[in-house]
Each structure stands twice: as structure tokens, then as C-alpha cells.
XYZ file of C-alpha atoms in Angstrom:
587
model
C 156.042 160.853 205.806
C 153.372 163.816 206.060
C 155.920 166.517 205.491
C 156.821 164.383 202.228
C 153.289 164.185 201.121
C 152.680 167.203 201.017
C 155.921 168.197 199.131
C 155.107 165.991 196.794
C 151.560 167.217 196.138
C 153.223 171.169 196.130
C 155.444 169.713 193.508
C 152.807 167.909 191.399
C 150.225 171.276 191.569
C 153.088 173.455 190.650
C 153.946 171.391 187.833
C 150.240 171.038 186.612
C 150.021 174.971 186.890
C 153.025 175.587 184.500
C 151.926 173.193 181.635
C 149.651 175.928 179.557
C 152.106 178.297 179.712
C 154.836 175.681 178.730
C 152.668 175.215 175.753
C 152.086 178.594 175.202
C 156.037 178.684 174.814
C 156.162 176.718 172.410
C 153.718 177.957 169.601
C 155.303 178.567 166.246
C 155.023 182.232 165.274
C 152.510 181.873 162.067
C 152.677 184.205 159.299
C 149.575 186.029 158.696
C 147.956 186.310 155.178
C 146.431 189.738 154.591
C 145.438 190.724 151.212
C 145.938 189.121 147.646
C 145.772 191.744 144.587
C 145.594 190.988 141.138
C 147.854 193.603 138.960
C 148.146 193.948 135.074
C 150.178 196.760 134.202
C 153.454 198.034 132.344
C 153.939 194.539 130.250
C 153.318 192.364 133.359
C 150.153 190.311 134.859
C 149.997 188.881 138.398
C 149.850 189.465 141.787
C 151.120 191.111 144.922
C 150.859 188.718 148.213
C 150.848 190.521 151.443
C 151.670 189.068 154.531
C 152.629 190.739 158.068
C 155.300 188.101 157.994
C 156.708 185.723 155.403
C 157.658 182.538 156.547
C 159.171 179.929 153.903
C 157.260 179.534 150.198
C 157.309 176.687 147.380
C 156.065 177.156 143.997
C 155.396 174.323 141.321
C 152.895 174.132 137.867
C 150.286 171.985 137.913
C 148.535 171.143 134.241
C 144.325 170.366 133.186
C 143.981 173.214 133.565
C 147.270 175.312 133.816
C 148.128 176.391 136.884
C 150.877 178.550 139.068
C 150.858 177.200 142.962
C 152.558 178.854 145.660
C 152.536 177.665 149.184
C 152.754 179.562 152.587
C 154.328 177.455 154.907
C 153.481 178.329 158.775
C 151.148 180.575 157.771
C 147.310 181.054 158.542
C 144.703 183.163 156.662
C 140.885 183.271 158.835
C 138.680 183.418 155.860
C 137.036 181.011 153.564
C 138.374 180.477 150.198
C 138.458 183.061 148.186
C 138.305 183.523 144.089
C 139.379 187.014 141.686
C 138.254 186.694 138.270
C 140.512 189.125 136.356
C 140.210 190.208 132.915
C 143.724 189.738 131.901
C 144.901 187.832 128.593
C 147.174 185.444 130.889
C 145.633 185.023 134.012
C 142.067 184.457 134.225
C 141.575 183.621 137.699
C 143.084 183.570 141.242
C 142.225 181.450 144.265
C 143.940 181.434 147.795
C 142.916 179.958 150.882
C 143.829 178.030 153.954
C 145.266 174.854 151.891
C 146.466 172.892 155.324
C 146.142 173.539 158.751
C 149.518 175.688 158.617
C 149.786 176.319 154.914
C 148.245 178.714 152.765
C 147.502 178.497 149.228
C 147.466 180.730 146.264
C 146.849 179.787 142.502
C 147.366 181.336 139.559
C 144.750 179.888 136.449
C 146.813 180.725 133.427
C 146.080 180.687 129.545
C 148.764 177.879 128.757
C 152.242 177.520 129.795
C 154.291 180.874 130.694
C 157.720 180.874 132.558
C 156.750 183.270 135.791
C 158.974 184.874 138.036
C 158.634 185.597 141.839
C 160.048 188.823 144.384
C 160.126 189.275 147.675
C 160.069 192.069 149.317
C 158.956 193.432 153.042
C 155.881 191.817 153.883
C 154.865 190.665 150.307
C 155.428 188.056 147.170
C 155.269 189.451 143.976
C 154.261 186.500 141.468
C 154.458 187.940 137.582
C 154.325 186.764 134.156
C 156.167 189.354 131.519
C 153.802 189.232 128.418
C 155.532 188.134 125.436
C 157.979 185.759 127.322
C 158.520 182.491 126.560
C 159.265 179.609 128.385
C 162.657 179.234 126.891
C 164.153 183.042 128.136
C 166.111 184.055 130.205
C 167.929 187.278 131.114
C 171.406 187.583 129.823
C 174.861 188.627 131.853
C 172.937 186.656 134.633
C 176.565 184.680 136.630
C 175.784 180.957 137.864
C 175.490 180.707 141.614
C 179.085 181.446 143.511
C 180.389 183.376 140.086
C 182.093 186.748 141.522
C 181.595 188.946 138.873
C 182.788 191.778 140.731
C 186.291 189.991 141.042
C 185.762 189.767 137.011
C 185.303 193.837 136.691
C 188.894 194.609 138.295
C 191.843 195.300 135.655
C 193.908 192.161 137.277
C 191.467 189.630 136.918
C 189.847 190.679 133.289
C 193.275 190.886 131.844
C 194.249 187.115 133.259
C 190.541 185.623 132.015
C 191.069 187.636 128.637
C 194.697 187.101 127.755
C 194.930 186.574 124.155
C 198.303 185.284 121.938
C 195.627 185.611 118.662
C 195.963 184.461 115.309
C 193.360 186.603 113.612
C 190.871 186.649 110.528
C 188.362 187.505 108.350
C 184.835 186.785 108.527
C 181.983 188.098 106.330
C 179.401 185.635 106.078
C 178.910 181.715 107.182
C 180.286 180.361 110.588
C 183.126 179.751 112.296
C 183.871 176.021 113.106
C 185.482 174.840 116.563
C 186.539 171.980 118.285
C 184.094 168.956 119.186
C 181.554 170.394 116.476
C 180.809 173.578 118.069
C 180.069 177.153 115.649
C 179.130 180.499 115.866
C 177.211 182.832 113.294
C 176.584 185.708 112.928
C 173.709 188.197 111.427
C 173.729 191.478 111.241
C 169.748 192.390 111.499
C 168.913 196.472 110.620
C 171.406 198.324 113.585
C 171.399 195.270 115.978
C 173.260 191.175 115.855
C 172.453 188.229 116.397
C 174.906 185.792 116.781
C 174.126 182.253 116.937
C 176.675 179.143 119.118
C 175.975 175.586 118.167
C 176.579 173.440 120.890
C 175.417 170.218 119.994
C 173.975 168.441 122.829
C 175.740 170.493 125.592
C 173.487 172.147 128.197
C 175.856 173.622 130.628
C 177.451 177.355 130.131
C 177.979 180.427 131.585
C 177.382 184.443 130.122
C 178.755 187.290 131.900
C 180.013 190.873 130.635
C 183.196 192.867 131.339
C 183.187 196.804 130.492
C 186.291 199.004 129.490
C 186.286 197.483 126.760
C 182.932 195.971 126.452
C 182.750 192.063 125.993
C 180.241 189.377 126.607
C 182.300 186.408 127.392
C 180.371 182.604 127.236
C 181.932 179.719 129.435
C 181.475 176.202 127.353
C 182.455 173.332 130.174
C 183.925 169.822 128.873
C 185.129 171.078 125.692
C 188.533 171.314 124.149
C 189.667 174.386 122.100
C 193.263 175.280 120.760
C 195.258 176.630 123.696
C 196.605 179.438 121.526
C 193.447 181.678 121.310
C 192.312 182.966 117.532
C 190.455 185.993 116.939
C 188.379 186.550 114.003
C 187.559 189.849 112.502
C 183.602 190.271 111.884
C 181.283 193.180 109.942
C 178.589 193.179 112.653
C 176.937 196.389 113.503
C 178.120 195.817 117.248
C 180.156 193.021 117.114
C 183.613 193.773 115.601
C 185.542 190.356 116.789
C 184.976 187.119 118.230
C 187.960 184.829 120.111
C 187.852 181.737 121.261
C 190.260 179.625 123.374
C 191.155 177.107 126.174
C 190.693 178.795 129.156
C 191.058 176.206 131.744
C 192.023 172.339 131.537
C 187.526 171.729 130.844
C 186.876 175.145 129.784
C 186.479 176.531 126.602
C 185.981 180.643 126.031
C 184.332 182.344 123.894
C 184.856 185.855 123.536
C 182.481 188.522 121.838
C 184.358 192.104 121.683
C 181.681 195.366 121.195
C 182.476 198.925 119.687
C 179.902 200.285 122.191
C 177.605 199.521 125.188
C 175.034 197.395 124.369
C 171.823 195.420 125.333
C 171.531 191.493 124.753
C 168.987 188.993 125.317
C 169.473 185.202 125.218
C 167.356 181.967 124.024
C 168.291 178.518 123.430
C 166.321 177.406 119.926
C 167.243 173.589 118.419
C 170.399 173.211 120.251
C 171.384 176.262 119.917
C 172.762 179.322 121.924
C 171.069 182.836 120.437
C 172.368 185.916 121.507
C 170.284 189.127 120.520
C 172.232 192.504 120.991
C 171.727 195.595 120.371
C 172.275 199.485 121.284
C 170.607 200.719 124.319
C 168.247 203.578 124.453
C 168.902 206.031 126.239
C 165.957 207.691 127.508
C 163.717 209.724 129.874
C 160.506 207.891 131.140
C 158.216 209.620 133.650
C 155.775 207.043 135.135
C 153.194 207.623 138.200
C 155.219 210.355 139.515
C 158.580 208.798 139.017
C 160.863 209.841 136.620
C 163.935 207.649 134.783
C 166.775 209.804 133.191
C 169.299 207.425 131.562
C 170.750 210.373 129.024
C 174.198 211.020 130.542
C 176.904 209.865 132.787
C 174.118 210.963 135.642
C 171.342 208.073 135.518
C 168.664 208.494 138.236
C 165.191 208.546 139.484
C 163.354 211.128 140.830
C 160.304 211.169 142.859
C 158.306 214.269 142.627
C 157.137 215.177 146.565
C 158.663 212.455 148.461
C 160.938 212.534 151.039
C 162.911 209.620 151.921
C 166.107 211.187 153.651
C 166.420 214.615 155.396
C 169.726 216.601 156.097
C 173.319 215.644 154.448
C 176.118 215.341 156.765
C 174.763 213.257 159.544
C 172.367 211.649 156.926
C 168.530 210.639 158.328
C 167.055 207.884 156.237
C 163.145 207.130 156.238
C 163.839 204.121 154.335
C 165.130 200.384 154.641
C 166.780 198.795 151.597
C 168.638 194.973 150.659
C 169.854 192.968 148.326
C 168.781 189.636 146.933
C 170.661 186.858 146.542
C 171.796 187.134 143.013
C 172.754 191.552 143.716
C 170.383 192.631 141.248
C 167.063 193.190 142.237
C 167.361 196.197 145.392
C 163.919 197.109 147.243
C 163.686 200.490 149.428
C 160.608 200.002 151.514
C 159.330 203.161 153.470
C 156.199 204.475 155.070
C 153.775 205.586 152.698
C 153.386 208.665 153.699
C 156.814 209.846 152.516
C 156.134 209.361 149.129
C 152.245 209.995 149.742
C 151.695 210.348 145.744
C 152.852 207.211 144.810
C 150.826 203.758 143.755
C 151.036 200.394 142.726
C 152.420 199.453 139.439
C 155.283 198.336 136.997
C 157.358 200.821 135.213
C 159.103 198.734 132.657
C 162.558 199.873 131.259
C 164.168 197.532 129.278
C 167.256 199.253 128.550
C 170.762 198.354 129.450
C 170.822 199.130 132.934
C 167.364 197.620 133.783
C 164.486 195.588 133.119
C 162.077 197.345 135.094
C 160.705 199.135 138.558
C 158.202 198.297 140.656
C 156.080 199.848 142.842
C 154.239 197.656 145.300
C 152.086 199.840 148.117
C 150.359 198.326 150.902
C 147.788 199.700 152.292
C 147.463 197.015 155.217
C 151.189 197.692 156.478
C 151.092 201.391 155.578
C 154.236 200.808 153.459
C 155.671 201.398 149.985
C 158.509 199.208 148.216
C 160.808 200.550 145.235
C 161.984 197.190 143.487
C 164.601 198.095 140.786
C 165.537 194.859 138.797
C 168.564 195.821 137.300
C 170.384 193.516 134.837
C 173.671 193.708 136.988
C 175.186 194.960 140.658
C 174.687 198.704 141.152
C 175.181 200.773 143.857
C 172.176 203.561 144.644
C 172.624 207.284 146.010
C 169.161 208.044 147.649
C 168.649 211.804 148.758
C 166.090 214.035 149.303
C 166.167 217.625 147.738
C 164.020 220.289 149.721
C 165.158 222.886 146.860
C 163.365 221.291 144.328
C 160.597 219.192 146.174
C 161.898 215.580 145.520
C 163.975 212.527 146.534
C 166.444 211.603 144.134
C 168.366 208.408 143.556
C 171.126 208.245 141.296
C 172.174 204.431 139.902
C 175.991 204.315 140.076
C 178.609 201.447 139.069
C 181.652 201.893 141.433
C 185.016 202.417 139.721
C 188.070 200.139 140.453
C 191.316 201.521 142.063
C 193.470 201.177 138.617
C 189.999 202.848 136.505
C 191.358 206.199 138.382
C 188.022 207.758 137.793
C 187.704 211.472 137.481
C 184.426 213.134 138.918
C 184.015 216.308 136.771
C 181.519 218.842 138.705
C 179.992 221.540 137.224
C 178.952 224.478 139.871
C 175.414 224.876 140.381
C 172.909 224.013 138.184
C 169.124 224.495 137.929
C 167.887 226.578 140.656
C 171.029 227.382 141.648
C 172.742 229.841 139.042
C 175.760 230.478 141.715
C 176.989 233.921 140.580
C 175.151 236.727 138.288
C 176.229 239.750 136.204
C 173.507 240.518 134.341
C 172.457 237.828 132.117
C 175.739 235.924 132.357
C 174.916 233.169 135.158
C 178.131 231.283 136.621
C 176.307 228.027 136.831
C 176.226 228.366 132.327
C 180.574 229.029 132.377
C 180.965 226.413 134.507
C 178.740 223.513 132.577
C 180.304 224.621 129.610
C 184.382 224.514 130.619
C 183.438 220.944 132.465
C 182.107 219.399 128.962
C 185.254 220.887 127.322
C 187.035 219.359 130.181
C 185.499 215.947 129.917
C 185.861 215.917 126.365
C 189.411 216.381 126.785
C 189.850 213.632 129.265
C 188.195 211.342 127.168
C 190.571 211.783 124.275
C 193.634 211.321 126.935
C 191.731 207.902 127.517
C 190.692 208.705 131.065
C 187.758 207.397 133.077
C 185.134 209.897 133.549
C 182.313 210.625 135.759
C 180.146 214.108 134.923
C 177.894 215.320 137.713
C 175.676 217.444 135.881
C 175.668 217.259 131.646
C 173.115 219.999 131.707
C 171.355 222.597 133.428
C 170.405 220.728 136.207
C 170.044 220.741 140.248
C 172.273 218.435 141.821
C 172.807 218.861 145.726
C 175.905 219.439 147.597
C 176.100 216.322 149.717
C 174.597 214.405 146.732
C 177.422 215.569 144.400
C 180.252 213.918 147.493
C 178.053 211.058 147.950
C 177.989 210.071 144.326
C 181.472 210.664 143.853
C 182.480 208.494 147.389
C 180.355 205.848 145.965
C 182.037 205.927 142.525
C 185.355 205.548 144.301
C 186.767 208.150 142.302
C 190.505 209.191 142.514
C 190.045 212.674 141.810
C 187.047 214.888 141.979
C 187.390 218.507 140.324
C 184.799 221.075 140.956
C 184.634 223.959 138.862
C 183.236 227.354 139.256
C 183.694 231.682 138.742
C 184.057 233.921 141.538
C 182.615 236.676 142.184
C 183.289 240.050 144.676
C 182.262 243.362 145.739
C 185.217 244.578 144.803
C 185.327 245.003 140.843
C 189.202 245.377 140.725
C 189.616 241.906 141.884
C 190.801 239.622 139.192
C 192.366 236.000 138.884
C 192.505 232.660 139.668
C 192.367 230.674 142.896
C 191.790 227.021 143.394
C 190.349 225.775 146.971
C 191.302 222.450 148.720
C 190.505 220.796 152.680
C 192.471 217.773 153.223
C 190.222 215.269 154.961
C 191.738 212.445 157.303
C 190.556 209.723 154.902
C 193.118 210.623 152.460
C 195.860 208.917 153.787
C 199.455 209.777 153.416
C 200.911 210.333 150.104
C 198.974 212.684 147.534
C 196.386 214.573 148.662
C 194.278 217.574 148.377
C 197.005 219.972 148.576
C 198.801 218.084 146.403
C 195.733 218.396 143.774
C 194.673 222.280 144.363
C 198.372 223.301 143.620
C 198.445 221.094 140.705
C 195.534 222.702 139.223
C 196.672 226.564 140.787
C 199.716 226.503 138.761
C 198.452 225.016 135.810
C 195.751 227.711 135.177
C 198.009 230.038 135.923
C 200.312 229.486 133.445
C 198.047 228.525 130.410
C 195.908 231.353 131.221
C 197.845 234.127 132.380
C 195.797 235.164 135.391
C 196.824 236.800 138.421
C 198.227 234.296 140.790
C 195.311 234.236 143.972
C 196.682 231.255 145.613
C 195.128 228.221 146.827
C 193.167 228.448 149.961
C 191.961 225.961 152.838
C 188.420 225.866 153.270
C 186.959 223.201 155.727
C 183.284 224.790 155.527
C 182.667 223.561 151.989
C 180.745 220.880 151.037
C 182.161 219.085 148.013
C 185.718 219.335 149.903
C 185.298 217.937 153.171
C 182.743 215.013 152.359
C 184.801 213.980 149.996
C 186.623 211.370 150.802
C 189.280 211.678 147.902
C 191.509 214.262 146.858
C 189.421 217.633 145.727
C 189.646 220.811 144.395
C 187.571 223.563 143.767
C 188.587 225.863 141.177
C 187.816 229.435 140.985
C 188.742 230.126 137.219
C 188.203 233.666 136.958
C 185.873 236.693 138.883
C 182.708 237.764 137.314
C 182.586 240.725 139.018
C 185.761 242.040 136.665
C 185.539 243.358 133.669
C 188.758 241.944 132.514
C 188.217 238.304 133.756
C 184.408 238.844 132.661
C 185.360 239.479 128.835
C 187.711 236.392 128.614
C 184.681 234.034 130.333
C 182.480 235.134 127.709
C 184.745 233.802 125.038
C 184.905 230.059 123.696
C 188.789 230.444 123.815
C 189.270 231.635 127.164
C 187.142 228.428 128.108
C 188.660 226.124 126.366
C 192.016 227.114 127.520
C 190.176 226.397 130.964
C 189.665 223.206 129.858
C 192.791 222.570 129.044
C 194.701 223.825 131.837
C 192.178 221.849 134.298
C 192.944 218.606 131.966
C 196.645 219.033 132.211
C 196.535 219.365 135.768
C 194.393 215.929 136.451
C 197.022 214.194 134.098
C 199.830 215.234 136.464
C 197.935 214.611 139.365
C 196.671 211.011 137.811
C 200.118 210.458 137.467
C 201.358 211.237 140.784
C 198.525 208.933 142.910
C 200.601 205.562 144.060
């Protein structure tokens, strides 16, 4: 009984000992609130939240006086409550504290009613009110929630969703009636439309876009059209048709066809749908040491002194980057220090590609966040270029198999001026047969992607990284060669014939196409087509590539013919021939 006694009482301590640590165990991991900073810049008011962690938030409006309230949920701040009086036109003042014992509070005190928006990123909440926007807005091309509109870009599914038997007409001025008291209108306004959908009392729809051609395309559930779709011809300065039909059993379609790319906004005003759209601008914006170029096939972003990525092949990234849920808004976050120039603010776009940029530093966590909020999917090329002191990345929108996108690249560029003789600079011949090239293609009604449009730097691995993320079919890179021996003339055209090709047409295939078709629209001596596994643009590739070497530099004979606008064009036009057969030849 002794023996048992004291087992029990060994038992009973041991238990008793383990209880704090039990609890320990058990503790939630709280979110810590660091810093709260009050922003007006670049057409938007509010403020960056920084956490080390974010838990779960909530957001409502509260009115008398008007207020934005966002809760921290298992989250802890130390301090008392704490209040920034701002000078800004829509936020006046901002209070956060600890609200419960495991939630934190932040409130916005707001000049009337304004729809806000909220982003999260790595260790912060972005809470923002665009100035100007009204509580009605709302972004256009946005998909409801589960809409794939990536399955809606491909050939196969477009052509199904778009099929149209039409009956067609004319439309000038006034509306066009449809079923169950629905119209549209339109007004042309200066170079811009605005076309107008009565929907009576119906709520519900859905806007997307498809490109190639360009269309916005707007859902209307629990309606009844005709089955047999109509088209009707209209004078906008964008808008050059409108159809409308039964697309599914309680779906009605309505179809706006576009001459060109454009930029639309949408607003719902007394029961009706407005869509504004006009032509994008095409620009170049430099902004705290960031610059946007969105004037050629080529749009990207460089940042003057950073460096985000270092070497090309076996690629070393400094930075993290995601998603969000909807596949528009991407965030790189990095250390500071790699892009040590570089402060808070908004850099607002508003073109077609996006509405804006933001860059959110924290000087707690020692990190910097890129948020691009882009008004649709895009894929981004992010490299760093020791030649020219800066980290570029280039905004891409992936081809489908059946586009069979060409990737036209122009030798050199910018610091690079590839061969000399004298004042004639290789980089210069080979821009200008590429734009005679592309121009070409374009009238054949192929898909096009140009590298370079001018005389700019573009890196080797960046040039194979943008075409592998374009998922081009072919990629064609053009250039002049040059010797020590001045007798040597002609034409040669390069190839390496990576294992991601597959079977069926490859490189080889390609670099002969192009080798005999220069040769016999130009004449030139026959220099073959070589192997070479040591360049760049060929072996990270992962489709089938050429190089062509039009003509030597170093001869006078192939010299003369480079430096005239025929010769080049009939460079162009061998090159253009040769992508057709190849084009054609690709299962």
C-alpha cells in the first residue's frame, strides 16, 4: 500500500509540473501591430497597416460621423490608443488601438461616404480611397468569382461563346430594343463611347473581354433573346458593331465588337448599365525612380539601381512574389536594401493594362512591396541588368498554342551595338530589317511579339525568358556578322535544338527554313547553318530558334547591300517567307 502511495504522489507531482508548459502549448500565436501610416499620394488617400503577422481582418462603415473600421483579429498592439490628424480632403483622422483583448482596431474618419478598397500584402493592409470615385464604380473586365477567363482567351472556347448566324443592320442614332424591355445606346463623345444597357430592374450580370479581335462581351441572366443572334452595324468611334443573342437556356449575350484596343470603365446610373470606353494611352511615366514604358509590344518597368535577381541561367531571385485571389493584383516583396532608392507611394497608371503601382516600404520589417494592380491576368519577367544598372520587369500576356506567336529579336540594342565598321553599328541593320519584318507579318495576319522597337538594351536571358513566357512558336533572332577576314561574304543562319522541343519540327527544321530562303531571295553565298549550343537566345529557348546572320560587315560587298533600304527589305522578306513555311509546318 506504501509502494502505491508513493506512485501515486510521483504521478500527481509529475502531472502538476507539466501543467504551465501544457498551457504554454497552447497559446494562440498573436499577430503583432507595428506601425500605422497615413499616405496621400498619386490620386489616393489612406493608410498602410503593418503587422509582423496578419492574422484574419473584417471591415464594415459605421455613420455620425463617417467612418471606415477594420478589425485585427488575434492580434495585440502594447500601446495606448493612438490618433493621426492628417490634412487630407477625405480622411481627416485615424485612430487604432487595442479594441478587445485579442482584436485590434483601426478607423478611418472620412468626409462622407466613399467606396474604399483594401490590399494585402507581406506583413501589411493597405486601406485606400481613389479620389474622384464614387460609390457606384467599379472596375470593368472584372469576371464573377469561379469565371475562367483564361479558358475564355483560347481560340476553341471564344469561337463556341461567340458563334454568330447574324442578321445585321444599321444603326446611327436612338437604341436598339430587345427582349423583356432591355436597350442599348450609344454616344459617340469627342474620340471615345459610351454606350448605355437598360436593364430594367435586373441586378445580376457579368463583363469580361476577349482580344484577337477585341470584344467586351456582357452576360444578362434570366432573360430571353432570339436564338438566332443579330448584329447591328454602329458609327461609334470604337465601337463598330453590337450582337446580341441567346447564349444559354437563362442567358442572354451581348456582344460589343472594337476596331482597336481600348480602355472602359463601368457605372450603373437609374437602372442602367454605362459603359465608358475609350483608346488607351500609351505612355512613358517615370515615378520615384521607377519607370513605366507602355509604347510598344515591350511594356515594362524599370528600376534604376536595384537589384532583385543576379545571374541568368541558374536564375537567383532576391524577391518573393503571389497572386491574389481574383489574378490581378501581383506583389514582389524584397529586402530593402536591393532597391535601396526606393519609397513609399502610389504611381497611378490608368491605362489599359493597369490602374496603378504601389510602393509600400517598411521600415520595421526592412522590406519593400511592388503591388501592380493590373486590370487583367499577366504574367511578369523580373531581371536584373548589371550592364545598365537596373532590374527590369517586363508585363507579358502569354500566347495560346493556335495564336502561333512569333518573337521577332532585334540583335543588340543600347549599349550593346554588336558589330562596328565605322559609323555603321550592327545593332541599327538589325532593328531596322526586324520592323520591316514585323510589318510584314502583320499584313500576313500573324501574331507578333517585338523584343526591342528601338534602340534599346534588352538582356540575353531576358530576351528567352520573355519569349518562354509568351509561349511563342517561333522565335527569330536577327543579326550581321562580322570577321577578320574581309573576303568573307554571305549568309548563315544558326540553330541548337534543345530537348524541350519535342519530336516533330524543330530548330533545324527552322534554321534551314530561313538558310534557304535568304539565300535564294538574296543571292548570297550559301554559309550554311551551324549548331551552336553556347548561345544564349538558342539554348534557353525553349521553342524552335534561329539566329540569322544576314550578311558580314566586314565585306565590302555584303556591307554596300546592308546600307541600302532594298537589300533590307528583301531581308525582310526572305525572313517573313521563311516563318510562313515554318508556321505552316508546326503540328
Amino acid at each position: 500500500m506504501k509502494k502505491l502511495q508513493v506512485i501515486l504522489i510521483i504521478l500527481c507531482v509529475t502531472v502538476l509540473s507539466m501543467r504551465p508548459f501544457v498551457r504554454a502549448a497552447s497559446l494562440p500565436n498573436y499577430g503583432k501591430l507595428l506601425d500605422v501610416v497615413y499616405f496621400c499620394e498619386g490620386g489616393q488617400e489612406g493608410v498602410f497597416v503593418y503587422f509582423d503577422t496578419i492574422k484574419k481582418h473584417s471591415d464594415f462603415t459605421l455613420s455620425n460621423p463617417d467612418r471606415i473600421v477594420v478589425d485585427f483579429e488575434d492580434s495585440l498592439y502594447g500601446g495606448s490608443t493612438k490618433q493621426i490628424n492628417t490634412s487630407g480632403s477625405i480622411i481627416y483622422s485615424v485612430k487604432y488601438a487595442q479594441f478587445e483583448k485579442t482584436t485590434v482596431r483601426v478607423v478611418l474618419y472620412v468626409t462622407g461616404k466613399h467606396e474604399y478598397k483594401i490590399e494585402q500584402g507581406e506583413g501589411y493592409l493597405k486601406i485606400y480611397i481613389d479620389k474622384g470615385s464614387s460609390s457606384g464604380g467599379q472596375n470593368l473586365g472584372d469576371n464573377k468569382p469561379g469565371d475562367n477567363q483564361d479558358e475564355r482567351r483560347t481560340d476553341e472556347r471564344t469561337d463556341e461563346r461567340d458563334n454568330i448566324q447574324s442578321s445585321r443592320g444599321n444603326f446611327e442614332r436612338g437604341s436598339i430594343d430587345l427582349p423583356e424591355g432591355i436597350s442599348i445606346a450609344l454616344t459617340a463623345r469627342g474620340s471615345s463611347d459610351e454606350v448605355s444597357i437598360a436593364l430594367e430592374n435586373l441586378k445580376d450580370y457579368n463583363i469580361f473581354t476577349l482580344t484577337k479581335p477585341d470584344r467586351i462581351v456582357v452576360d444578362i441572366p434570366n432573360v430571353k433573346f432570339s436564338k438566332d443572334q443579330s448584329e447591328v452595324s454602329v458609327s461609334g468611334n470604337l465601337v463598330k458593331s453590337i450582337r446580341y443573342a441567346q447564349y444559354q437556356e437563362n442567358l442572354g449575350r451581348v456582344v460589343l465588337d472594337l476596331s482597336e484596343k481600348f480602355l472602359f470603365k463601368v457605372n450603373e446610373l437609374e437602372g442602367k448599365l454605362i459603359l465608358s470606353i475609350e483608346k488607351p494611352e500609351f505612355k512613358s511615366v517615370t515615378y520615384k525612380n521607377i519607370t513605366y514604358n507602355n509604347t510598344g509590344d515591350r511594356v515594362f518597368f524599370s528600376i534604376s539601381g536595384a537589384k532583385l535577381t543576379e545571374g541568368g541561367e541558374d536564375l537567383k531571385r532576391y524577391y518573393t512574389a503571389r497572386y491574389d485571389s481574383t489574378g490581378k493584383v501581383y506583389t514582389i516583396t524584397f529586402p530593402s536594401k536591393y532597391a535601396a532608392d526606393l519609397s513609399s507611394g502610389v504611381m497611378k497608371l490608368n491605362d489599359h493594362l493597369f490602374e496603378s503601382v504601389t510602393i509600400a516600404r517598411n521600415l520595421l520589417t526592412g522590406n519593400t512591396s511592388l503591388i501592380f494592380k493590373a486590370r487583367e491576368k499577366l504574367t511578369y519577367v523580373v531581371m536584373t541588368r548589371p550592364q545598365v544598372n537596373d532590374t527590369a520587369i517586363t508585363v507579358l500576356k502569354p500566347a495560346s498554342k493556335s495564336d502561333k506567336l512569333v518573337v521577332i529579336d532585334a540583335g543588340h540594342g543600347g549599349v550593346e551595338p554588336g558589330a562596328t565598321y565605322g559609323k555603321l553599328l550592327e545593332k541599327d541593320l538589325n532593328l531596322d530589317i526586324a520592323l520591316r519584318l514585323n510589318e510584314l507579318l502583320k499584313k500576313r495576319n500573324i501574331n507578333t511579339y517585338m523584343v526591342r522597337e528601338d534602340d534599346s538594351f534588352v538582356g540575353l536571358y531576358e530576351r528567352a525568358f520573355i519569349a518562354n513566357s509568351l509561349n511563342a512558336a517561333l522565335f527569330l533572332s536577327i543579326h550581321n556578322n562580322a570577321i577578320g577576314d574581309p573576303s568573307f561574304d554571305g549568309t548563315m543562319t544558326l540553330y541548337y535544338v534543345k530537348s524541350s522541343e519535342g519530336a516533330g519540327f524543330n530548330s533545324y527544321n527552322f534554321a534551314k527554313n530561313v538558310q534557304n530562303s535568304m539565300l535564294k531571295v538574296l543571292g548570297t553565298k550559301d554559309r550554311n547553318v551551324k549548331e551552336r549550343s553556347d548561345l544564349v537566345v538558342l539554348k534557353a529557348t525553349k521553342m524552335p530558334s534561329a539566329l540569322a546572320e544576314v550578311g558580314f560587315m566586314t565585306n565590302a560587298g555584303d556591307r554596300q547591300k546592308l546600307q541600302t533600304e532594298e537589300f533590307r527589305q528583301k531581308a525582310a522578306q526572305a525572313l517573313c517567307d521563311a516563318i510562313v513555311k515554318s508556321l505552316s509546318e508546326i503540328k
